[in-house]
PDB file of C-alpha atoms in Angstrom:
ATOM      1  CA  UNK A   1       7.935  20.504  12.490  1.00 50.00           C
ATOM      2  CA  UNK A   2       7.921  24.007  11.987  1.00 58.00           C
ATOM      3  CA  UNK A   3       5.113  24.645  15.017  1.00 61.00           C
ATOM      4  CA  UNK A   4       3.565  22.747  17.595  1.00 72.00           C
ATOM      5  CA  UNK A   5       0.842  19.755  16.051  1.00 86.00           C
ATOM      6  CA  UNK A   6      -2.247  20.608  15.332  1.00 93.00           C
ATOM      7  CA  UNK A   7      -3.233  16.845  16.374  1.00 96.00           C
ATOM      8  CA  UNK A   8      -1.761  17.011  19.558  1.00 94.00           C
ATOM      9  CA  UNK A   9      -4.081  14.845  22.052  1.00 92.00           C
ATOM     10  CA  UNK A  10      -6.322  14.980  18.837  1.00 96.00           C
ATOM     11  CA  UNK A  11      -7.964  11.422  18.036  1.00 97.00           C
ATOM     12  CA  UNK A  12      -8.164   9.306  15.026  1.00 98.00           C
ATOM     13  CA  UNK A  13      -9.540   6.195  13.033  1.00 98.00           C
ATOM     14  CA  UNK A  14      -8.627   3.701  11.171  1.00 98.00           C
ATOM     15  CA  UNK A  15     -10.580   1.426   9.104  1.00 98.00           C
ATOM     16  CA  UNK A  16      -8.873  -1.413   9.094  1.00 96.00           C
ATOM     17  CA  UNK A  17     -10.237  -5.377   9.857  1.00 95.00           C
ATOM     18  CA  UNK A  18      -6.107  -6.733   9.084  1.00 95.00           C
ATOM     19  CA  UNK A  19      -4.241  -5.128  12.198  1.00 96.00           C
ATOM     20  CA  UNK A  20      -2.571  -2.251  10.333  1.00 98.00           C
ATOM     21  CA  UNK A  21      -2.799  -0.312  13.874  1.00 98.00           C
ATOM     22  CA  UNK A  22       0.582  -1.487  15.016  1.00 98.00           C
ATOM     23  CA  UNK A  23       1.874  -0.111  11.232  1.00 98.00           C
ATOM     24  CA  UNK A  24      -0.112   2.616  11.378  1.00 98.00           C
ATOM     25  CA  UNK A  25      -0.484   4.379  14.515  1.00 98.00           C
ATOM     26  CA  UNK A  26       3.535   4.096  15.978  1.00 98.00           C
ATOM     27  CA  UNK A  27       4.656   6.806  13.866  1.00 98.00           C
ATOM     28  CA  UNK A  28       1.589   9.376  13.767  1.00 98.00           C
ATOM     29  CA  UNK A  29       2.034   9.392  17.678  1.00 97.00           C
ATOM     30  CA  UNK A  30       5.602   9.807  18.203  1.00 97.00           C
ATOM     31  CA  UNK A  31       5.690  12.526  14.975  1.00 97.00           C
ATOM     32  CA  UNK A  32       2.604  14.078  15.599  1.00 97.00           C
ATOM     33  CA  UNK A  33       1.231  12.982  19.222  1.00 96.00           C
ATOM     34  CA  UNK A  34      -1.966  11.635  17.393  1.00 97.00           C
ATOM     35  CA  UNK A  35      -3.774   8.769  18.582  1.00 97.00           C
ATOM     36  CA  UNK A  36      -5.249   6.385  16.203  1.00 98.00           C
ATOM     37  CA  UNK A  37      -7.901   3.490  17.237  1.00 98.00           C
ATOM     38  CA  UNK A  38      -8.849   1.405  15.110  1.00 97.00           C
ATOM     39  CA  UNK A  39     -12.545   1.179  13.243  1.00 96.00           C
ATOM     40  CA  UNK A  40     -13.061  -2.127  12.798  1.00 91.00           C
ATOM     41  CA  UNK A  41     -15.765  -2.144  10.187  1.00 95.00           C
ATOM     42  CA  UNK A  42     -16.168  -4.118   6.781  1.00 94.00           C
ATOM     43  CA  UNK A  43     -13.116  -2.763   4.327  1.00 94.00           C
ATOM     44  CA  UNK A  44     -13.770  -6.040   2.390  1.00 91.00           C
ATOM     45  CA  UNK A  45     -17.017  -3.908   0.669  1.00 92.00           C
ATOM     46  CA  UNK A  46     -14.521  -2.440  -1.621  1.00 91.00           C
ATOM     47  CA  UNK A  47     -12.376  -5.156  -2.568  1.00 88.00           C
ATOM     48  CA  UNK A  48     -10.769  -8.525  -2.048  1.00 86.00           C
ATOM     49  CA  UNK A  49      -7.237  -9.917  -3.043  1.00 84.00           C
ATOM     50  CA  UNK A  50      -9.007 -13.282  -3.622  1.00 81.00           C
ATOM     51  CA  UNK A  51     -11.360 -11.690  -6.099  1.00 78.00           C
ATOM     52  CA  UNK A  52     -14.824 -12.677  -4.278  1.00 83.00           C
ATOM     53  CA  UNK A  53     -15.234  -8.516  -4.820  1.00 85.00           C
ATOM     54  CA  UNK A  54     -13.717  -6.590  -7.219  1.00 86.00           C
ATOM     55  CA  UNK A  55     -12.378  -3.594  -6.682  1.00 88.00           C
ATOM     56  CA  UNK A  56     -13.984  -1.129  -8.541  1.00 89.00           C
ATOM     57  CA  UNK A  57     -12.219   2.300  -7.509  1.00 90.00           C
ATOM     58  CA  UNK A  58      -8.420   3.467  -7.952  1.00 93.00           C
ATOM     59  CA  UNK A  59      -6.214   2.725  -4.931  1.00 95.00           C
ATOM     60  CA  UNK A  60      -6.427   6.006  -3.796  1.00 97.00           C
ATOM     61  CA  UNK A  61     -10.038   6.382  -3.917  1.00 96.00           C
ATOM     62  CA  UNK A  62     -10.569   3.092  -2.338  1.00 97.00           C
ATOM     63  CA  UNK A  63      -8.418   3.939   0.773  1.00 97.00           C
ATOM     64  CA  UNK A  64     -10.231   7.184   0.989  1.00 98.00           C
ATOM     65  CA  UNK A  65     -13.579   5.261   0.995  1.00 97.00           C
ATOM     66  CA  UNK A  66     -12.257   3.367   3.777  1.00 97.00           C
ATOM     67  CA  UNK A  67     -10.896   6.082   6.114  1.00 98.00           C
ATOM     68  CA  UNK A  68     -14.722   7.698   5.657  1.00 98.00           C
ATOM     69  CA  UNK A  69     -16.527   4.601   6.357  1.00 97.00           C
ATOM     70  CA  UNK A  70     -14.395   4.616   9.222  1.00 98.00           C
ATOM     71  CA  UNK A  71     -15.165   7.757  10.178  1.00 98.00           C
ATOM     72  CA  UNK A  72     -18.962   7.033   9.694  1.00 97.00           C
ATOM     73  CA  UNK A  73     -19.112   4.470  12.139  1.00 97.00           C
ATOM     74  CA  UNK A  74     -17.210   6.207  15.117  1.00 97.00           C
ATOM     75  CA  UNK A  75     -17.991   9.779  14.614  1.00 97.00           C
ATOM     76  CA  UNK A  76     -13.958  10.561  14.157  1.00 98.00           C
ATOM     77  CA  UNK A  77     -13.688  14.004  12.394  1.00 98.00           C
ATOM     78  CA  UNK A  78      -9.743  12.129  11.712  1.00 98.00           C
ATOM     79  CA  UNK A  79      -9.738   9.291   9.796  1.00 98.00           C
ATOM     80  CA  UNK A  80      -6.867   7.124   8.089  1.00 98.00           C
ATOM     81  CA  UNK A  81      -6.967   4.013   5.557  1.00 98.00           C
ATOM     82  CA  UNK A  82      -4.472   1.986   3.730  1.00 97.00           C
ATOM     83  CA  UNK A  83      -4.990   0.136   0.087  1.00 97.00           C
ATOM     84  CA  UNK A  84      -2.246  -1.968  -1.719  1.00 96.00           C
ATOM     85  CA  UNK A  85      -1.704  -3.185  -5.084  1.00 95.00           C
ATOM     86  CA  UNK A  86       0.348  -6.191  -5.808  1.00 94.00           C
ATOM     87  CA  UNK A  87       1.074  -6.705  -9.222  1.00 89.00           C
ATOM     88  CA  UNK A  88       4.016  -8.255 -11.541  1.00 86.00           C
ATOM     89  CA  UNK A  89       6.063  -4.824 -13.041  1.00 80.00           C
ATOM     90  CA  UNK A  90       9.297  -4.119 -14.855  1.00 72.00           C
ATOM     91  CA  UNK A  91      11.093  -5.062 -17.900  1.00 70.00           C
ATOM     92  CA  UNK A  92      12.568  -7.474 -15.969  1.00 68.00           C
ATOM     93  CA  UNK A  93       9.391  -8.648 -14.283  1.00 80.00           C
ATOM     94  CA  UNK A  94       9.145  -8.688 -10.377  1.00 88.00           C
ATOM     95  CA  UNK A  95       6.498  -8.396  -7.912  1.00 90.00           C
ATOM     96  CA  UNK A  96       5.281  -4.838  -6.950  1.00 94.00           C
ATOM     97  CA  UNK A  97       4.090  -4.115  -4.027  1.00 96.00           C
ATOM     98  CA  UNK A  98       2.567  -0.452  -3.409  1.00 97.00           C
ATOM     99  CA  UNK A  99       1.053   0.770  -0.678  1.00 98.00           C
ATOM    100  CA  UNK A 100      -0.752   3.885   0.152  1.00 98.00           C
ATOM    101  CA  UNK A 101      -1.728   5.683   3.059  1.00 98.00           C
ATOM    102  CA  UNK A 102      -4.242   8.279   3.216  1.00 98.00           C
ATOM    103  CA  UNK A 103      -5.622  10.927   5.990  1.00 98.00           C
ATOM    104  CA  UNK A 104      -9.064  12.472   5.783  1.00 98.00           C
ATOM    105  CA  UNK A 105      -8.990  15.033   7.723  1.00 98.00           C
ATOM    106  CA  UNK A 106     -12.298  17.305   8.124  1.00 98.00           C
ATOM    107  CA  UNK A 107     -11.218  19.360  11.204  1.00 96.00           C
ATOM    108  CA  UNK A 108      -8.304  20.877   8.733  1.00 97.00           C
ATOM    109  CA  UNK A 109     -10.212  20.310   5.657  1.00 97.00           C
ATOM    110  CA  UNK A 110      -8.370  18.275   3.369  1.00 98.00           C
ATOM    111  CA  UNK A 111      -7.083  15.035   2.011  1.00 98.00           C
ATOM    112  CA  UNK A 112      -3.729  13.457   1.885  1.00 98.00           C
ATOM    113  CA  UNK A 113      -1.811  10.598   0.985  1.00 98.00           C
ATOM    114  CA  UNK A 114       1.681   8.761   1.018  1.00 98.00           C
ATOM    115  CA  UNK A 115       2.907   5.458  -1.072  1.00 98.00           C
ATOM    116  CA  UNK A 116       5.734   3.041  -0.207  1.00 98.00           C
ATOM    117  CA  UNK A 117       6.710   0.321  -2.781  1.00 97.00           C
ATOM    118  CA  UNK A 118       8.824  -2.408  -2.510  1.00 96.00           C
ATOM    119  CA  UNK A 119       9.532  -5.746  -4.485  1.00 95.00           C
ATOM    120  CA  UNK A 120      10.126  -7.915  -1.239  1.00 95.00           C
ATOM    121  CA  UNK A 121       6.636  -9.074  -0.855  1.00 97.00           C
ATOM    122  CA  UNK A 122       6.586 -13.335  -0.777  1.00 96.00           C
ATOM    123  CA  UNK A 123       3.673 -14.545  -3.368  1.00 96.00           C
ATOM    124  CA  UNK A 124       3.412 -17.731  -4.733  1.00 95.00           C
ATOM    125  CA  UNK A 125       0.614 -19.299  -6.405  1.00 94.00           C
ATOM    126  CA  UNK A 126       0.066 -23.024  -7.681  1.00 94.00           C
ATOM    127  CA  UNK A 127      -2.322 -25.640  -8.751  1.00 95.00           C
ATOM    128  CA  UNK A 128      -2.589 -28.873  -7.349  1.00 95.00           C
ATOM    129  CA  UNK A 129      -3.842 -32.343  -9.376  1.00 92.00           C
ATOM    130  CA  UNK A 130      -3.397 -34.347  -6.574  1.00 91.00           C
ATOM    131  CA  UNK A 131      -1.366 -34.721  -3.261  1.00 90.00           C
ATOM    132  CA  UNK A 132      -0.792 -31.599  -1.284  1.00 91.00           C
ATOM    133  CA  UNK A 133       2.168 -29.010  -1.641  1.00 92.00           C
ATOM    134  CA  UNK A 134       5.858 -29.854  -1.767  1.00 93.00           C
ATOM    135  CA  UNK A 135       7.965 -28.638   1.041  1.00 94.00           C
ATOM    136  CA  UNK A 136      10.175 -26.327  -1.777  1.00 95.00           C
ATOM    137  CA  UNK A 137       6.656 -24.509  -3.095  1.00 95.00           C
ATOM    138  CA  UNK A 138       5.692 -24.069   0.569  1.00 97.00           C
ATOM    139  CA  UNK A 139       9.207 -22.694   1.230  1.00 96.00           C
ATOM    140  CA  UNK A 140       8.972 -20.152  -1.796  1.00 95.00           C
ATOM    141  CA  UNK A 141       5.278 -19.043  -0.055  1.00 97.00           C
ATOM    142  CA  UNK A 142       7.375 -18.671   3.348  1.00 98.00           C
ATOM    143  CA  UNK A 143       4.649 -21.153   5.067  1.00 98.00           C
ATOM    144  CA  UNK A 144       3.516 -21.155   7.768  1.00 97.00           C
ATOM    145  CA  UNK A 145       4.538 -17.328   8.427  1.00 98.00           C
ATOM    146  CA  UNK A 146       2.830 -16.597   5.288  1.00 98.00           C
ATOM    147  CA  UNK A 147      -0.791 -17.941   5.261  1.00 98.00           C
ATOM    148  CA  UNK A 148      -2.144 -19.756   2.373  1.00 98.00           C
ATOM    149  CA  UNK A 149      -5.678 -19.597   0.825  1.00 97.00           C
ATOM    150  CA  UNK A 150      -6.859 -22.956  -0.930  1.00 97.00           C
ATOM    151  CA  UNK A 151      -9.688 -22.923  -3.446  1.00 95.00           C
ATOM    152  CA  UNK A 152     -11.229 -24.993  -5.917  1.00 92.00           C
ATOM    153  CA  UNK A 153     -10.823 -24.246  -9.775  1.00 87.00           C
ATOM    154  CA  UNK A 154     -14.231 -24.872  -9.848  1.00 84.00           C
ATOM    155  CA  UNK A 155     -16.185 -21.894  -9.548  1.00 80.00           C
ATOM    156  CA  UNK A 156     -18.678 -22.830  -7.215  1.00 82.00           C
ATOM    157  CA  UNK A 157     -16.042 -24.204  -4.461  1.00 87.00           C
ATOM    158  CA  UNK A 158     -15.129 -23.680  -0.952  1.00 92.00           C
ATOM    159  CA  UNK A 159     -12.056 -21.636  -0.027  1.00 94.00           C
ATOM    160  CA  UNK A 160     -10.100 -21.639   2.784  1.00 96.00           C
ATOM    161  CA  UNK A 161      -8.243 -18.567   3.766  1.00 96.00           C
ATOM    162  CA  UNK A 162      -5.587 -17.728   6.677  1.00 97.00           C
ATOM    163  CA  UNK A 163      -4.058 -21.397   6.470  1.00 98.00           C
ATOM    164  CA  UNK A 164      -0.972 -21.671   8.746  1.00 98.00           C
ATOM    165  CA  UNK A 165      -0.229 -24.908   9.557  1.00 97.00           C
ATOM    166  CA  UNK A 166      -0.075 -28.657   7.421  1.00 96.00           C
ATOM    167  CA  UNK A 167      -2.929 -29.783   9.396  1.00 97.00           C
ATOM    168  CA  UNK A 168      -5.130 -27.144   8.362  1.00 97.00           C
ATOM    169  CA  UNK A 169      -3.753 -27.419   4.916  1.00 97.00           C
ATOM    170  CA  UNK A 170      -4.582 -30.576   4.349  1.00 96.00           C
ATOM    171  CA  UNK A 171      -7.620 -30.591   5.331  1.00 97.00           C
ATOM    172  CA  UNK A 172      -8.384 -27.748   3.426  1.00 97.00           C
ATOM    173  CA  UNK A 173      -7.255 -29.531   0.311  1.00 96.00           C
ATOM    174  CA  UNK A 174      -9.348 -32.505   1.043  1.00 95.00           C
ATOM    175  CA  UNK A 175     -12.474 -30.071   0.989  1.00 95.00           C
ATOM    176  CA  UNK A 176     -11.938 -28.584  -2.351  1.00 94.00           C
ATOM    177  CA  UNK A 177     -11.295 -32.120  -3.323  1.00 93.00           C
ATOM    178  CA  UNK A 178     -14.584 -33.792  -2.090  1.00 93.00           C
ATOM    179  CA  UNK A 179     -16.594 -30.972  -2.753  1.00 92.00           C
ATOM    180  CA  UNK A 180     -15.851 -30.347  -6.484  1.00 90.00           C
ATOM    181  CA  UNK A 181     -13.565 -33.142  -7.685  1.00 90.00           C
ATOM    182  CA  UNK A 182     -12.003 -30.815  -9.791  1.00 92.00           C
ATOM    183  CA  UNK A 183      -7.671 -29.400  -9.623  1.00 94.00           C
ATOM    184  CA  UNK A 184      -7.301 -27.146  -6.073  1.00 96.00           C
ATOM    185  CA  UNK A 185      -5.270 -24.160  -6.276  1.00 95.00           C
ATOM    186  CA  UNK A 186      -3.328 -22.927  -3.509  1.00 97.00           C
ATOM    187  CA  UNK A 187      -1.849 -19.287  -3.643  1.00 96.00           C
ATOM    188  CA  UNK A 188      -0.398 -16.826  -0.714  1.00 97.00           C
ATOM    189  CA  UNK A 189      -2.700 -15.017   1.483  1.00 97.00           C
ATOM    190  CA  UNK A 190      -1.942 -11.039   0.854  1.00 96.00           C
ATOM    191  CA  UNK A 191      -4.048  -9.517   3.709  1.00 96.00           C
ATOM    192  CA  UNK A 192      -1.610  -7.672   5.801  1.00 97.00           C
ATOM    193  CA  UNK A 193      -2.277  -9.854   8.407  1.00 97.00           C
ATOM    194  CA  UNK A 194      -1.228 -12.696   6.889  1.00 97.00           C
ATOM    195  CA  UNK A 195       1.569 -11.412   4.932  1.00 98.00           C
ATOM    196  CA  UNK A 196       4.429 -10.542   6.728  1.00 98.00           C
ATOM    197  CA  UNK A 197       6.445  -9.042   4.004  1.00 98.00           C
ATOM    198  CA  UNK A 198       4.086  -6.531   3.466  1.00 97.00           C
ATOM    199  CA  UNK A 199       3.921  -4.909   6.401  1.00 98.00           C
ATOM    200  CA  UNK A 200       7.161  -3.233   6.490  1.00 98.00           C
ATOM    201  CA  UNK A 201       5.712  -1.439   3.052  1.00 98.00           C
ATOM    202  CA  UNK A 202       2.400  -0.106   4.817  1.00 98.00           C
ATOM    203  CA  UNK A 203       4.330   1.083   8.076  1.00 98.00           C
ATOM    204  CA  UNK A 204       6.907   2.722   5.175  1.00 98.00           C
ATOM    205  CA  UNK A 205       4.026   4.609   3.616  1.00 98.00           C
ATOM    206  CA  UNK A 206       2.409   5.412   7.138  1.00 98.00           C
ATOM    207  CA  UNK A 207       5.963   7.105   8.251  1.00 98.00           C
ATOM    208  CA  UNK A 208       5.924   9.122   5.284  1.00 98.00           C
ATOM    209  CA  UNK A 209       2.536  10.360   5.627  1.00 98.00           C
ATOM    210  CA  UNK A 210       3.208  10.971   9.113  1.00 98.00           C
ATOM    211  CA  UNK A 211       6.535  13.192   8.206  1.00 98.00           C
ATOM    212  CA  UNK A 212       4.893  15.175   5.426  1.00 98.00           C
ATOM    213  CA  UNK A 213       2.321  16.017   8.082  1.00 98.00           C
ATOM    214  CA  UNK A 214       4.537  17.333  10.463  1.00 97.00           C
ATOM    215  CA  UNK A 215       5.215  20.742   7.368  1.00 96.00           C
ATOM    216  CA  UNK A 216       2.975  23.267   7.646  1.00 96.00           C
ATOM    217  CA  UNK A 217       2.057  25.048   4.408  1.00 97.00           C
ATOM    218  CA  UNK A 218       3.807  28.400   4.747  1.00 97.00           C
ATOM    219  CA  UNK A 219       1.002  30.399   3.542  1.00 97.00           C
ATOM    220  CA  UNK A 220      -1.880  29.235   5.107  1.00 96.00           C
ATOM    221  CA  UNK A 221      -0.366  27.202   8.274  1.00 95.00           C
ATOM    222  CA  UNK A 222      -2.133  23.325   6.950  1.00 97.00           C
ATOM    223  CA  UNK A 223       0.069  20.187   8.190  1.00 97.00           C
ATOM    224  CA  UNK A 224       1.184  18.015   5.059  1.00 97.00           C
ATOM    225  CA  UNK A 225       3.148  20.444   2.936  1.00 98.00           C
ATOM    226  CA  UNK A 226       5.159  18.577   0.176  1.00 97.00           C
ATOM    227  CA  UNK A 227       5.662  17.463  -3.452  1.00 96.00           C
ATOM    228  CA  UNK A 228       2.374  17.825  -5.429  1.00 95.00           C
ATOM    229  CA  UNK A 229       4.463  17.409  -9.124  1.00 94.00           C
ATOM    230  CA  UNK A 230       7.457  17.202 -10.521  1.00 95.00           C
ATOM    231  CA  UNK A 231       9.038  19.335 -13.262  1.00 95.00           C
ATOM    232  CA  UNK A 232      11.487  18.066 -16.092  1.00 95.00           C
ATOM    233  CA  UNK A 233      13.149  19.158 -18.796  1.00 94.00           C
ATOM    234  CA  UNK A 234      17.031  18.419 -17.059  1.00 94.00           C
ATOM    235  CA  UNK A 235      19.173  19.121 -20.165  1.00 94.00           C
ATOM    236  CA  UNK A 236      21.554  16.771 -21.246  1.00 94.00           C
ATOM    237  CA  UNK A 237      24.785  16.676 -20.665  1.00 92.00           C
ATOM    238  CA  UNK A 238      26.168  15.964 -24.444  1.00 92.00           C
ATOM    239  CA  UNK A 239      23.302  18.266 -26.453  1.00 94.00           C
ATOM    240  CA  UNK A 240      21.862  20.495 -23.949  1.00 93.00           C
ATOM    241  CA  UNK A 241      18.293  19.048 -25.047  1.00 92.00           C
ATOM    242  CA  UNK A 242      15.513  19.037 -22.342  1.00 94.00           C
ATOM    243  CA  UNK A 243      15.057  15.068 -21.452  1.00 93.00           C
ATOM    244  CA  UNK A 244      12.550  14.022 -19.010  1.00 94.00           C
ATOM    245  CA  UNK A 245      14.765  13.831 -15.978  1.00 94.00           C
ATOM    246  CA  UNK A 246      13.083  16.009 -13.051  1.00 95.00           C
ATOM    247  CA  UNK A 247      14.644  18.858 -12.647  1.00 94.00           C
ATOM    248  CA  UNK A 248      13.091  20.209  -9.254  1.00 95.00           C
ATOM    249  CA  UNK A 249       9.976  19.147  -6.862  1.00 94.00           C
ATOM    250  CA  UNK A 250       7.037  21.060  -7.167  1.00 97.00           C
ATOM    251  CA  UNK A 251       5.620  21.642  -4.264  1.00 97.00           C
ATOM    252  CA  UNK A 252       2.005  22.184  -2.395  1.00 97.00           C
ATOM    253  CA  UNK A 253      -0.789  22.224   0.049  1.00 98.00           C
ATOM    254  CA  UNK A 254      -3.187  19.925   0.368  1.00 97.00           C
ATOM    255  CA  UNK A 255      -5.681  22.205   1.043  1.00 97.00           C
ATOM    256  CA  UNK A 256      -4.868  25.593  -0.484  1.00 97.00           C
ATOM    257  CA  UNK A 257      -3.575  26.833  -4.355  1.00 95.00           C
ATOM    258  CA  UNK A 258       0.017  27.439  -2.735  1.00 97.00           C
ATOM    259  CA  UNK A 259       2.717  26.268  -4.644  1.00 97.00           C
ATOM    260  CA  UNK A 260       6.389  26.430  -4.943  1.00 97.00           C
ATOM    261  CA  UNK A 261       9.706  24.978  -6.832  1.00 94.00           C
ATOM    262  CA  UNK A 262      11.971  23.043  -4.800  1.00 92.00           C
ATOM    263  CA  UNK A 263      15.660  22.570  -5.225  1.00 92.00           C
ATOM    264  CA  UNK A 264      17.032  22.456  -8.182  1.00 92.00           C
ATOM    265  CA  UNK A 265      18.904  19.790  -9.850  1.00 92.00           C
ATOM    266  CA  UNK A 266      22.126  20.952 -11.671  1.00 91.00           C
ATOM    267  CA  UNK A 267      23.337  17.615 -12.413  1.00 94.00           C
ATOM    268  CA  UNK A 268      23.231  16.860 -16.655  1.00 94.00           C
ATOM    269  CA  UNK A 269      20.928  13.785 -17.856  1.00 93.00           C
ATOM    270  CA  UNK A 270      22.885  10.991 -19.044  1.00 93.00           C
ATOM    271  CA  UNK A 271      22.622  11.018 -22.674  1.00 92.00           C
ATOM    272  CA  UNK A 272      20.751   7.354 -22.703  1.00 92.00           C
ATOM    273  CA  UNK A 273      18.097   9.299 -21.707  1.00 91.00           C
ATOM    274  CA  UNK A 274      17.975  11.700 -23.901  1.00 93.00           C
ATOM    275  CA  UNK A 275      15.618  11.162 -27.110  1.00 89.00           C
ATOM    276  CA  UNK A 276      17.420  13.422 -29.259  1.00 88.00           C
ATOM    277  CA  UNK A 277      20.581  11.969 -28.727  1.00 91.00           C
ATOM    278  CA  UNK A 278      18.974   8.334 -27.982  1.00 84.00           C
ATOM    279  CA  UNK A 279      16.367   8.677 -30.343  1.00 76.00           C
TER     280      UNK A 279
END
């Protein structure tokens, strides 16, 4: 920190109704002496993992919306959110797990956010004919640490969510049965609380935010000083032909036009990468 915290003894929310405080709040206090409390108020409004409401907004939009409505309802002028987006990615596909964390802050006047991604998240979805799970499908959805949601494929059915334990499983599956007659699907529970192997991704992206908050924009003193951009054009090392490889950090404010070019990379691009001589 290159000064004492703006937020020290400060106060903040967070809109959260999935126990993100414990991710959340450790490392703004200890970096920043801020103390976050949470809001608990309805972040469901802007979208659900099981799809019962879609989310309309980008992620970072969304956890913006979230921090405000938090904000709203306990008249913070401080006010912090989380979103993720789980999704299958790579050539080689995996499951992505991004999370961002994001920081209104209206005594300072600006907005800011961090992302952590990781592909350690446990997911698992399947459908079910008849019976009930087998123990190696409940072992891939790391049951009963991992809670389960069960739902009818019919689209007027109940569904069950936060399942952690056989006896509520089964009865869940029953349910879906009776009710609808039709196949039950079962599939992992992704609110953070729970989904264990998420966590570790939000408190990730809640470290970083806190971090970047403790640089002060040089020229006009604002906490949260860091990369805004990138800039490429790293030659290669065969041709000397810009590739796309980043050759520096650009970085910024979050609340003024200050900007500035970090360290430079002098290490060559690897040819692969180079579409002149990789076309």
């Amino acid at each position: 920190m290159n000064g004492p915290s703006v937020y020290a003894g400060r106060k903040s929310s967070l809109a959260s109704m999935h126990d993100k405080l414990p991710l959340v709040a450790p490392p703004m206090k200890e970096l920043l002496c801020l103390d976050v409390f949470t809001a608990p108020v309805d972040t469901d409004r802007f979208g659900m993992f099981t799809g019962e409401v879609e989310r309309t907004a980008g992620q970072f939009d969304t956890a913006v919306s979230k921090a405000r409505l938090g904000m709203e309802a306990t008249g913070a002028q401080i006010g912090f959110a989380s979103e993720g987006s789980i999704c299958i990615a790579g050539f080689v596909p995996v499951m992505s797990d991004l999370e961002t964390v994001v920081i209104v802050d209206d005594t300072e006047g600006f907005v800011l956010a961090e992302s952590s991604e990781s592909h350690s998240i446990i997911t698992h979805s399947w459908k079910l004919n008849n019976g009930l799970p087998t123990r190696d499908d409940l072992e891939r959805a790391g049951f009963p640490e991992h809670g389960l949601i069960v739902r009818s494929d019919a689209a007027a059915g109940p569904v069950f969510k936060g399942i952690h334990s056989l006896e509520e499983l089964t009865d869940a599956v029953t349910a879906c049965r009776v009710a609808t007659g039709a196949p039950v699907r079962v599939e992992s529970d992704l609110r953070a609380n729970h989904c264990p192997s998420r966590r570790p991704t939000i408190a990730s992206a809640a470290r970083r935010l806190a971090e970047r908050l403790t640089v002060q924009c040089p020229s006009c003193g604002c906490p949260g000083w860091g990369r805004v951009d990138v800039l490429r054009g790293r030659p290669c090392r065969l041709c000397r032909h810009a590739t796309q490889g980043v050759v520096a950090d650009v970085l910024g404010c979050p609340r003024c036009a200050h900007r500035a070019t970090g360290t430079k990379c002098e290490v060559p691009a690897d040819p692969s990468t180079c579409g002149y001589c990789n076309p």
